[in-house]
Amino acid sequence: MSTAPRTLFAKIWDAHVTATTAAGADLVAIDRVFLHERTGASALKSMAASGRPVIDPARVFAVMDHIVDTRPGRGDQTLMQGGQGFITETRAAALAAGITLFDVTDADQGITHVVSPELGIVLPGCTLVAPDSHTCTQGALGALAWGIGSSEAEHAMATGVLRLMRPKTMRVTFTGTLPKGVTAKDMALTLLARHGAGGGAGHAVEFAGPAVEALDIEARMTLCNMATEFAAMAGFVAPDAKTYAYLAGRRYAPAAFDAPYWADLKTDDGAVFDAEIVIDASEIRPMVTWGTSPEHAVPVGAAVPQGPQRAHDYIGLEPGATMAGTPIDVAFIGSCTNARLSDLRRAADILRGRHIAPSIKTALVVPGSMAVKRAAEGEGLDKVFEAAGFEWRMSGCSLCFFAGGESFPAGSRTISSTNRNFEGRQGPGIRTHIASPEVVAASAVMGAITDPRDLMAEAAQ
Amino acid sequence: MTPFTTLTAVAAPLNPGALADNVDTDAIIPSREMKSTGRTGLAEGLFAPWRYVPTDDGTRLPNPDFVLNLPEYAGARIIAGGHNFGCGSSREHAVWALAEYGIRAVIAPAFAPIFAANCIRNGLLPVVLPRGAVEALAGREVTIDLATQTVTCGDATYGFAIDAEPKEMLLEGLDAIDLTLKSQDSIGAWTAADRAARPWIYL
Ligand code: SF4
């Protein structure tokens, strides 16, 4: 066996190659497939139509998250017209295929990338795919997890493998320490601002360095979540003691992590990456996007730079305008990026004893899973949010994207803890500014984009 | 799957004058245009946010300024776009909508990875060319020859790179699943050995 130093990526990839084709593609074994109702029924129905069974249904999971209603008392009805069909067809297809489904009213329901780690479905060293681009979130657990299309999901379920060209490797090292009030979201947005939304194309990205090691598992998920915004194939963090402590006792996780296998899941000293990026975490500030791509991100205190004219026109902010103080209409805390318990706690810390500005038309908290919701309620966070004027919802993707359900008049400006600020992402004509839950909370209080450290300092006095 | 060999058509630029970077799949097909769990009936929603203008009575009319609505690009079969084309949501509906509309190739300086993989699986060719080349051929008639990996436009010929496996799949119109199922035995053997090595994976 070769003893040359290897990257974590190479270790996981090589261990999963079942064969290599004459044309150079690897047939890579897929350990877990996750589906949701927006794209899952398509894949399962198409498989059934072609008479191909799911070869190992025990390793395929599905959840209803994208278009489910998030209002209390919900059922299969969706605000999106015709959305109910996606739910009922996914349910029927999941049942027929024999896969595990976390249904609308299940205690385990939630957003795919929140539920999978929560239940220990994703594991260090495993390969996990889902027909959802933010599957890379789950790389936070030390897995190789990535988004695919529906045809590839069918392929994985029917054959147990995917035919893949080996990607290149990149390491993004965050040195130093994050300042107070600065989070994993700001790390991701800083990476995008500096290296562009296409910066990771063709690469599997390992996030490393002291500032990454210092992040808790939930924050690592926030960072890995936006690897797809960086055009990376996947983003991941090497598992460590925190990872194994997080997974211990979770439903689908192994009883123990003491096999030598787990200890070797790290990049060897001296291993070479195809590309390296280094960012000093101590330079990072609370970030917010000004435009229509996640790379259009600046520190909250900074001015809008010159970008594509189309982005300025859509968002209604000209170069030179300051982000801080830009009035907003809607505040949203939710999504697979930033709706876990730690996110809600940090937002609640800012909102405690405060109220959203009268100019805010809607303020919404949508927990990432029903388990997160229960845990938050156990700590009384729901009461903090409600007292501050936020609505407290059931779990789902909700306002993270617009499927024809809830939205606002064109031109409305939202501050959102989500990951995409594309034109129309939250509804036709909606102007989305993405930021950390702290920035969302502080901005909701002030009615305008605000650096959360301003309010944190106030609270400390 | 329909094989892709050669194609001669006008390359419709998104957008004329300044190729748009980061064209995302929400723009190619917004979520609200994905009305069923099927793969058809999507062409009408292709580029909906740019292609139509809403009317007061809730219907929509073609946006006369959008490239695919210009007479010279009627029946377009090739799209020319900017950097990081197809970023965002993994929805294969973006590719299904393009294919149903009649698009067989997209030429851009770089593609988002999931979108490019979705193209290959549906017989669409993602052609990567330097930005200058894409700008030079945008709006003009081009001939794409996959076997020789070239795009010809007037006197200019541009070579493009593509991995051997996707090239073969496209040229021959192969179904990936059928192809992989031929390796079932080796996959089965691998799985049996892995089951012993990593029992925790097998639920
Ligand atoms: S929360 Fe948003 S980004 Fe995450 S899976 Fe749902 S729609 Fe996608």
XYZ file of C-alpha atoms and ligand atoms in Angstrom:
672
model
C 0.000 0.000 0.000
C 1.215 3.444 -0.859
C 2.229 5.606 2.048
C 2.356 8.904 0.141
C 0.460 11.591 2.061
C -3.127 11.836 0.868
C -5.913 14.370 1.197
C -9.084 13.447 3.032
C -10.857 13.778 -0.294
C -8.573 11.190 -1.896
C -9.066 8.799 0.996
C -12.848 8.951 0.768
C -12.966 8.909 -3.025
C -10.475 6.084 -3.529
C -12.228 3.963 -0.911
C -15.456 4.279 -2.923
C -14.206 3.548 -6.430
C -15.672 0.220 -7.468
C -14.238 0.362 -11.000
C -12.773 2.788 -13.529
C -14.076 2.857 -17.093
C -11.898 2.784 -20.196
C -12.816 6.436 -20.738
C -11.520 7.344 -17.306
C -14.694 7.726 -15.281
C -14.813 6.264 -11.784
C -17.813 4.234 -10.706
C -18.091 5.696 -7.209
C -20.155 3.849 -4.607
C -22.881 5.960 -3.026
C -23.597 5.207 0.626
C -26.698 7.352 1.109
C -29.304 8.994 -1.129
C -31.649 11.664 0.185
C -34.705 12.914 -1.693
C -37.217 15.685 -1.147
C -40.670 16.239 -2.574
C -39.592 18.880 -5.090
C -37.320 16.606 -7.114
C -37.646 13.189 -5.461
C -40.970 12.074 -6.859
C -39.682 12.776 -10.379
C -36.742 10.443 -9.840
C -38.725 7.663 -8.159
C -41.547 7.815 -10.699
C -39.176 7.736 -13.619
C -37.409 4.707 -12.154
C -40.675 2.915 -11.610
C -41.690 3.716 -15.193
C -38.520 2.164 -16.533
C -38.980 -0.873 -14.298
C -35.809 -0.309 -12.288
C -36.002 -0.957 -8.553
C -34.126 0.916 -5.817
C -31.366 -1.580 -5.122
C -30.954 -0.829 -1.414
C -34.007 1.059 -0.118
C -32.668 0.993 3.469
C -30.040 3.551 2.417
C -32.461 5.927 0.695
C -34.357 8.586 2.640
C -36.893 11.220 1.728
C -38.380 14.211 3.466
C -41.025 16.791 2.680
C -39.400 20.184 3.035
C -39.509 22.385 -0.034
C -43.113 23.274 -0.611
C -44.778 22.101 2.585
C -46.796 24.725 4.351
C -45.035 26.036 7.462
C -48.084 27.452 9.204
C -49.308 25.662 12.335
C -51.853 22.927 11.715
C -50.506 22.200 8.261
C -51.342 19.138 6.189
C -50.763 18.267 2.546
C -52.232 21.534 1.292
C -49.601 23.951 0.059
C -49.722 27.644 -0.584
C -48.127 26.861 -3.924
C -50.800 26.096 -6.450
C -50.764 22.390 -7.329
C -48.115 21.727 -4.703
C -50.132 19.042 -3.013
C -49.445 16.711 -5.938
C -45.717 16.807 -5.201
C -46.394 15.743 -1.629
C -48.869 12.978 -2.320
C -46.866 11.616 -5.252
C -43.650 11.608 -3.244
C -45.423 9.792 -0.443
C -46.827 7.160 -2.792
C -43.543 6.734 -4.644
C -41.567 6.440 -1.392
C -43.950 3.826 -0.088
C -43.802 1.831 -3.313
C -39.997 1.981 -3.375
C -39.711 0.961 0.274
C -37.537 3.905 1.270
C -37.718 5.771 4.592
C -39.870 8.880 4.454
C -40.060 11.658 7.030
C -43.524 12.886 6.214
C -45.238 16.239 6.666
C -46.546 15.559 10.166
C -43.658 13.382 11.419
C -41.697 14.473 14.470
C -38.520 14.117 12.350
C -39.671 16.339 9.493
C -37.417 19.207 8.546
C -35.086 20.458 5.846
C -33.103 17.617 4.253
C -29.692 18.948 5.240
C -30.788 19.623 8.800
C -32.550 16.292 9.290
C -29.812 14.076 7.851
C -27.082 15.096 10.347
C -29.613 15.282 13.160
C -30.518 11.625 12.682
C -26.952 10.481 12.027
C -27.765 9.514 8.458
C -24.713 11.308 7.084
C -21.483 9.946 8.558
C -17.814 10.843 8.350
C -16.151 9.198 5.375
C -19.422 8.361 3.633
C -20.664 9.450 0.230
C -24.094 11.023 0.240
C -25.963 12.528 -2.691
C -29.308 14.259 -3.054
C -31.010 15.985 -5.954
C -30.500 19.270 -4.148
C -27.557 21.595 -4.596
C -27.102 22.292 -0.868
C -26.310 18.677 -0.104
C -22.743 19.922 0.378
C -23.957 21.223 3.771
C -23.550 17.706 5.098
C -19.836 17.738 4.367
C -19.577 19.438 7.752
C -19.674 15.949 9.253
C -16.608 14.857 7.294
C -18.597 13.251 4.508
C -18.314 13.677 0.774
C -21.808 14.996 0.133
C -22.928 16.751 -3.019
C -25.910 17.788 -5.070
C -26.919 16.030 -8.261
C -29.746 16.113 -10.772
C -32.749 13.800 -10.826
C -31.251 11.504 -13.485
C -28.159 11.038 -11.348
C -30.349 10.315 -8.326
C -32.027 7.585 -10.365
C -28.629 6.305 -11.373
C -27.443 6.131 -7.768
C -30.600 4.421 -6.570
C -30.683 1.927 -9.443
C -27.000 1.000 -9.504
C -25.488 1.989 -6.147
C -22.838 4.093 -7.898
C -22.352 7.252 -9.946
C -20.115 7.561 -13.008
C -17.878 10.486 -12.167
C -14.757 12.207 -13.359
C -12.472 12.773 -10.389
C -12.609 16.447 -9.367
C -9.578 18.494 -8.429
C -8.928 19.315 -4.782
C -8.809 22.686 -3.067
C -8.106 23.603 0.524
C -9.545 26.803 1.947
C -7.695 27.557 5.169
C -9.079 30.062 7.634
C -6.285 31.163 9.927
C -6.643 33.206 13.114
C -9.784 33.735 15.152
C -13.175 35.119 14.152
C -13.997 38.416 15.881
C -17.058 38.530 18.147
C -20.342 38.801 16.261
C -18.757 37.300 13.134
C -19.890 33.855 12.060
C -19.460 30.987 9.629
C -21.906 32.761 7.305
C -19.541 35.710 7.125
C -16.668 33.324 6.364
C -18.611 31.881 3.433
C -19.634 35.305 2.116
C -16.064 36.601 2.448
C -14.760 33.634 0.460
C -17.367 34.322 -2.245
C -16.679 38.053 -2.300
C -12.948 37.512 -2.713
C -12.834 34.512 -5.012
C -16.127 34.682 -6.891
C -19.182 32.479 -7.310
C -17.273 30.366 -9.815
C -14.113 30.204 -7.711
C -14.443 26.586 -6.645
C -15.511 25.166 -10.022
C -14.180 21.699 -10.682
C -12.931 21.262 -7.122
C -13.860 19.381 -3.987
C -13.109 21.867 -1.232
C -11.768 21.020 2.209
C -12.297 23.788 4.769
C -9.485 23.746 7.284
C -7.436 25.831 9.662
C -7.834 26.984 13.261
C -10.894 29.153 12.617
C -12.699 26.170 11.054
C -11.645 23.790 13.822
C -13.003 26.315 16.316
C -16.469 26.215 14.733
C -19.082 23.954 16.259
C -20.675 21.353 13.983
C -23.705 23.489 13.206
C -21.524 26.415 12.149
C -19.453 24.073 9.987
C -22.708 23.169 8.244
C -23.322 26.846 7.512
C -19.879 27.136 5.951
C -20.158 23.934 3.896
C -23.700 24.876 2.853
C -22.386 27.629 0.618
C -19.756 25.521 -1.132
C -22.306 25.180 -3.936
C -22.493 28.974 -4.164
C -18.738 28.735 -4.796
C -19.434 26.279 -7.679
C -17.511 23.591 -5.774
C -18.502 19.978 -6.251
C -18.495 19.542 -2.483
C -17.300 21.267 0.676
C -16.279 19.407 3.803
C -14.452 19.588 7.110
C -12.337 16.749 8.469
C -14.114 15.011 11.339
C -12.709 15.584 14.818
C -13.710 14.916 18.425
C -16.569 17.436 18.058
C -17.919 15.542 15.057
C -17.965 12.217 16.861
C -19.453 13.770 19.982
C -22.170 15.327 17.820
C -23.027 12.016 16.177
C -22.907 9.837 19.295
C -26.279 8.318 20.041
C -28.018 9.569 16.889
C -30.536 7.159 15.433
C -28.763 5.916 12.292
C -25.194 6.433 13.526
C -23.030 3.494 14.586
C -22.887 2.683 18.290
C -19.174 3.528 18.534
C -16.563 5.440 16.577
C -13.531 3.628 17.924
C -12.493 1.671 14.810
C -9.172 2.852 13.298
C -11.186 3.792 10.206
C -12.494 6.961 11.871
C -9.114 8.157 13.108
C -7.660 8.102 9.609
C -10.290 10.443 8.142
C -8.030 13.465 7.798
C -5.632 15.001 5.327
C -2.123 13.727 5.921
C 0.632 16.230 6.607
C 2.328 17.071 3.335
C -0.599 16.092 1.117
C -0.820 18.326 -1.940
C -3.963 20.111 -3.125
C -4.538 21.339 -6.665
C -5.411 24.766 -5.281
C -5.057 26.544 -1.948
C -6.758 29.644 -0.576
C -5.903 31.225 2.759
C -8.112 33.737 4.534
C -7.311 35.421 7.839
C -10.466 35.003 9.916
C -9.599 37.938 12.127
C -10.113 40.252 9.113
C -13.676 39.068 8.521
C -16.563 41.388 9.368
C -20.341 40.814 9.451
C -21.261 40.561 5.778
C -24.337 41.253 3.674
C -24.998 40.915 -0.039
C -25.777 43.989 -2.084
C -26.621 42.355 -5.441
C -28.012 39.288 -7.165
C -25.190 36.780 -6.755
C -23.793 35.544 -3.430
C -20.427 36.893 -4.592
C -21.932 40.383 -4.358
C -21.106 40.475 -0.647
C -19.536 43.273 1.390
C -19.061 44.048 5.084
C -22.244 45.614 6.471
C -20.370 48.874 7.044
C -19.039 49.063 3.482
C -20.300 50.826 0.375
C -21.839 49.088 -2.642
C -19.065 48.464 -5.171
C -19.467 48.739 -8.946
C -21.042 45.503 -10.184
C -22.987 44.387 -13.239
C -25.503 47.127 -14.102
C -28.299 44.574 -14.239
C -27.665 43.701 -10.577
C -27.734 47.364 -9.525
C -30.954 47.895 -11.447
C -32.646 44.858 -9.939
C -31.612 45.540 -6.370
C -32.137 49.289 -6.561
C -28.777 50.254 -5.033
C -26.180 52.254 -6.910
C -22.412 52.026 -6.432
C -21.296 54.086 -3.461
C -24.482 53.639 -1.436
C -23.806 52.338 2.090
C -25.322 48.997 2.954
C -25.841 49.872 6.619
C -29.023 51.876 6.955
C -30.696 50.484 3.820
C -34.372 50.142 4.853
C -35.862 46.669 4.688
C -39.419 45.334 4.589
C -39.061 41.679 5.520
C -36.806 39.695 7.880
C -36.436 35.954 7.479
C -34.539 33.537 9.701
C -34.631 30.075 8.206
C -33.116 27.638 5.668
C -30.535 24.865 5.663
C -27.865 27.561 5.983
C -28.894 29.146 9.250
C -31.918 27.676 11.047
C -30.365 25.283 13.524
C -30.614 25.669 17.281
C -27.368 27.628 17.630
C -28.492 30.037 14.890
C -31.801 30.632 16.637
C -30.079 31.124 19.984
C -27.761 33.775 18.595
C -30.590 35.627 16.870
C -32.705 35.429 20.032
C -29.845 36.891 22.060
C -30.074 40.023 19.951
C -33.870 40.137 19.997
C -34.368 39.543 23.720
C -36.046 42.591 25.215
C -36.295 44.289 21.826
C -38.932 44.602 19.129
C -38.808 44.732 15.357
C -39.155 48.171 13.817
C -42.699 49.249 12.889
C -41.651 49.508 9.241
C -41.003 45.751 9.020
C -43.992 44.198 7.292
C -43.146 40.553 7.950
C -40.648 38.880 10.266
C -40.515 35.112 10.260
C -38.557 32.365 11.990
C -38.805 28.943 10.376
C -36.801 26.343 12.322
C -34.662 23.987 10.242
C -36.413 20.919 11.590
C -39.184 19.981 13.957
C -36.479 18.756 16.355
C -34.887 22.206 16.261
C -38.308 23.715 16.865
C -38.931 21.533 19.908
C -35.476 22.200 21.335
C -35.881 25.945 20.815
C -39.277 25.903 22.488
C -37.726 23.959 25.371
C -35.450 26.948 25.928
C -38.209 29.495 25.452
C -36.733 30.919 22.252
C -40.131 30.898 20.552
C -41.343 33.309 23.225
C -38.368 35.596 22.629
C -39.050 35.686 18.903
C -42.766 36.214 19.341
C -42.268 38.945 21.907
C -39.957 40.654 19.418
C -42.648 40.526 16.725
C -41.457 37.513 14.740
C -43.820 34.785 13.621
C -42.802 31.292 14.802
C -43.415 28.566 12.238
C -43.274 24.823 11.565
C -40.207 23.567 9.715
C -39.582 23.748 5.966
C -37.727 25.706 3.316
C -40.372 28.430 3.357
C -39.219 31.845 2.140
C -35.766 30.544 1.179
C -37.162 30.233 -2.323
C -40.352 31.105 -4.121
C -42.464 28.256 -5.358
C -45.588 30.284 -5.911
C -46.651 30.400 -2.288
C -45.839 33.106 0.222
C -44.203 36.215 -1.085
C -44.372 39.995 -1.081
C -45.004 42.795 -3.544
C -42.310 43.233 -6.194
C -39.598 45.586 -5.006
C -39.849 44.466 -1.359
C -36.485 44.240 0.327
C -35.736 41.256 2.540
C -32.900 40.552 4.934
C -32.580 36.804 4.936
C -30.425 34.171 6.643
C -30.536 32.078 3.438
C -27.941 31.353 0.767
C -29.204 32.781 -2.526
C -30.025 36.312 -3.538
C -30.776 35.588 -7.195
C -33.297 37.672 -9.076
C -36.713 36.361 -8.115
C -35.367 33.765 -5.698
C -37.858 34.823 -3.018
C -40.523 35.934 -5.473
C -40.854 38.084 -8.594
C -39.085 41.382 -8.094
C -38.092 40.640 -4.477
C -34.734 42.101 -3.464
C -32.896 39.690 -1.209
C -29.966 40.545 1.038
C -28.374 37.492 2.594
C -26.572 37.655 5.915
C -26.078 35.864 9.231
C -28.997 35.400 11.655
C -27.359 38.085 13.813
C -27.474 40.611 10.986
C -31.075 39.641 10.215
C -32.120 40.070 13.844
C -30.333 43.387 14.276
C -31.679 44.696 10.977
C -35.221 43.702 11.921
C -34.905 45.679 15.148
C -33.588 48.760 13.388
C -35.753 48.441 10.256
C -32.624 48.835 8.161
C -29.482 46.827 7.492
C -27.476 46.934 10.710
C -24.173 45.569 12.010
C -25.246 43.314 14.894
C -22.213 44.378 16.909
C -23.870 47.782 17.358
C -26.700 46.115 19.290
C -24.433 43.630 21.042
C -22.365 46.492 22.424
C -25.536 48.206 23.600
C -26.739 45.062 25.341
C -23.374 44.662 27.051
C -23.426 48.202 28.476
C -31.119 9.584 -25.529
C -30.594 11.520 -28.760
C -26.918 11.381 -29.746
C -25.050 14.640 -30.235
C -22.702 14.660 -33.210
C -22.685 17.954 -35.064
C -24.927 20.964 -34.941
C -25.072 24.105 -37.051
C -27.185 26.914 -35.660
C -27.125 30.494 -34.479
C -25.772 30.933 -30.955
C -28.352 33.046 -29.123
C -26.538 35.275 -26.621
C -27.702 35.786 -23.034
C -27.751 38.767 -23.092
C -26.751 40.562 -26.273
C -23.899 42.996 -25.729
C -22.811 41.748 -22.334
C -22.950 38.019 -21.766
C -24.551 37.507 -18.377
C -22.418 35.772 -15.744
C -23.936 33.495 -13.107
C -27.118 32.702 -15.068
C -28.831 30.579 -12.427
C -31.320 27.757 -12.754
C -34.003 29.863 -11.046
C -33.736 32.152 -14.082
C -33.623 29.267 -16.549
C -36.750 27.834 -15.008
C -38.277 29.409 -11.892
C -39.582 27.014 -9.293
C -43.163 28.127 -9.895
C -42.949 26.936 -13.511
C -42.282 23.379 -12.304
C -45.923 22.505 -11.985
C -45.805 18.722 -11.846
C -43.486 15.875 -10.934
C -43.054 15.111 -14.644
C -40.229 16.107 -16.955
C -42.343 17.651 -19.671
C -44.410 20.775 -20.134
C -41.448 22.895 -19.092
C -40.467 24.710 -22.311
C -43.075 27.385 -21.764
C -41.458 28.296 -18.449
C -37.950 28.503 -19.900
C -36.361 31.842 -18.912
C -39.813 32.976 -17.792
C -38.609 35.931 -15.679
C -36.858 37.447 -18.706
C -38.934 36.072 -21.532
C -42.304 37.434 -20.481
C -43.793 40.610 -19.135
C -46.726 40.278 -16.755
C -49.997 41.928 -17.674
C -52.568 43.460 -15.360
C -54.977 40.577 -15.770
C -52.454 38.060 -14.461
C -51.437 36.652 -17.845
C -48.128 37.324 -19.553
C -46.923 38.504 -22.919
C -43.603 37.915 -24.665
C -40.975 40.462 -23.694
C -40.039 41.867 -27.108
C -36.502 42.629 -25.918
C -35.603 39.146 -24.715
C -33.194 37.364 -27.013
C -35.301 34.285 -27.700
C -38.209 36.517 -28.691
C -36.181 38.289 -31.385
C -37.018 37.012 -34.877
C -33.361 36.242 -35.673
C -33.245 33.765 -32.807
C -36.586 32.055 -33.395
C -36.085 28.337 -33.033
C -32.697 28.818 -31.333
C -30.770 25.625 -30.726
C -27.627 27.012 -29.099
C -27.296 29.417 -26.170
C -24.169 31.475 -25.507
C -23.733 32.605 -21.918
C -21.266 33.967 -19.393
C -19.231 32.545 -16.533
C -20.652 29.964 -14.078
C -23.646 29.219 -16.307
C -26.375 27.128 -14.657
C -25.401 27.890 -11.060
C -27.850 27.579 -8.214
C -30.483 24.929 -7.689
C -29.719 21.398 -8.902
C -33.087 21.207 -10.656
C -32.708 19.131 -13.785
C -35.851 20.901 -14.956
C -33.522 23.644 -16.212
C -32.015 21.203 -18.684
C -35.331 19.515 -19.447
C -36.812 22.945 -20.232
C -33.894 23.860 -22.504
C -34.101 20.498 -24.283
C -37.855 20.681 -24.712
C -37.506 24.173 -26.151
C -35.049 22.774 -28.675
C -31.682 23.815 -27.244
C -28.968 21.200 -27.854
C -25.849 23.038 -26.734
C -24.774 25.832 -24.418
C -21.466 27.640 -24.948
C -19.973 29.443 -21.943
C -16.617 30.165 -20.264
C -17.559 27.893 -17.330
C -20.502 25.862 -16.118
C -21.793 25.075 -12.668
C -20.972 21.407 -12.092
C -24.452 19.983 -11.452
C -25.860 21.762 -14.493
C -23.091 20.416 -16.727
C -23.686 16.864 -15.476
C -27.426 17.269 -16.056
C -26.737 18.408 -19.629
C -24.718 15.288 -20.414
C -27.453 13.030 -19.051
C -29.979 14.663 -21.354
C -28.037 14.867 -24.591
C -27.147 18.555 -24.316
C -23.567 19.556 -24.959
C -21.946 22.051 -22.565
C -19.123 23.685 -24.550
C -16.460 25.499 -22.534
C -14.631 28.229 -24.461
C -12.687 31.277 -23.280
C -14.849 34.331 -22.757
C -13.359 36.131 -25.754
C -14.307 33.262 -28.032
C -17.836 33.076 -26.650
C -18.213 36.813 -27.211
C -16.865 36.510 -30.744
C -19.326 33.836 -31.779
C -22.364 35.053 -29.820
C -25.167 35.946 -32.202
C -23.512 34.227 -35.176
C -24.029 30.930 -36.905
C -21.668 28.290 -35.594
C -20.992 24.642 -36.257
C -20.228 22.445 -33.295
C -18.508 19.148 -34.066
C -18.238 16.978 -30.973
C -16.044 14.282 -32.532
C -13.312 16.804 -33.386
C -14.162 18.988 -30.342
C -14.381 22.156 -32.402
C -16.669 25.125 -32.817
C -16.393 26.822 -36.197
C -17.664 30.331 -36.779
C -16.832 31.988 -40.096
C -13.079 31.622 -40.569
C -12.392 30.936 -36.920
C -12.233 27.507 -35.349
C -12.084 27.045 -31.598
C -11.109 23.778 -29.952
C -12.799 22.814 -26.707
C -12.013 20.249 -24.040
C -14.404 17.571 -22.867
C -13.701 14.444 -20.832
C -13.658 11.203 -22.780
C -16.533 9.581 -20.926
C -19.154 12.321 -21.359
C -18.028 12.723 -24.972
C -18.680 9.079 -25.666
C -22.027 9.146 -23.867
C -23.140 12.116 -25.971
C -21.790 10.896 -29.289
C -23.475 7.565 -28.905
C -26.564 8.733 -27.039
C -25.884 6.210 -24.299
C -28.097 5.714 -21.285
C -25.830 5.922 -18.262
C -27.883 3.583 -16.114
C -27.968 0.841 -18.746
C -24.251 1.195 -19.173
C -23.530 1.007 -15.458
C -25.805 -1.965 -14.945
C -23.366 -3.899 -17.149
C -20.872 -3.512 -14.290
C -23.342 -4.902 -11.777
C -21.104 -7.830 -10.878
C -18.088 -5.758 -9.950
C -20.277 -3.334 -7.997
C -21.819 -6.274 -6.162
C -18.411 -7.689 -5.279
C -17.243 -4.298 -4.043
C -20.374 -3.941 -1.926
C -19.947 -7.367 -0.347
C -16.393 -6.530 0.699
C -17.426 -3.084 1.921
C -20.234 -4.537 3.976
C -17.620 -6.412 5.977
C -15.305 -3.415 6.252
C -17.912 -0.750 7.074
C -20.931 -2.574 8.494
C -22.348 0.683 9.862
C -23.062 1.917 6.350
C -25.531 -0.896 5.685
C -28.737 -0.139 7.515
S -33.713 25.754 2.763
Fe -33.426 26.735 0.781
S -31.409 26.169 0.090
Fe -31.967 24.788 1.754
S -32.821 23.001 0.755
Fe -34.513 24.383 1.219
S -34.796 25.648 -0.612
Fe -32.793 24.660 -0.760
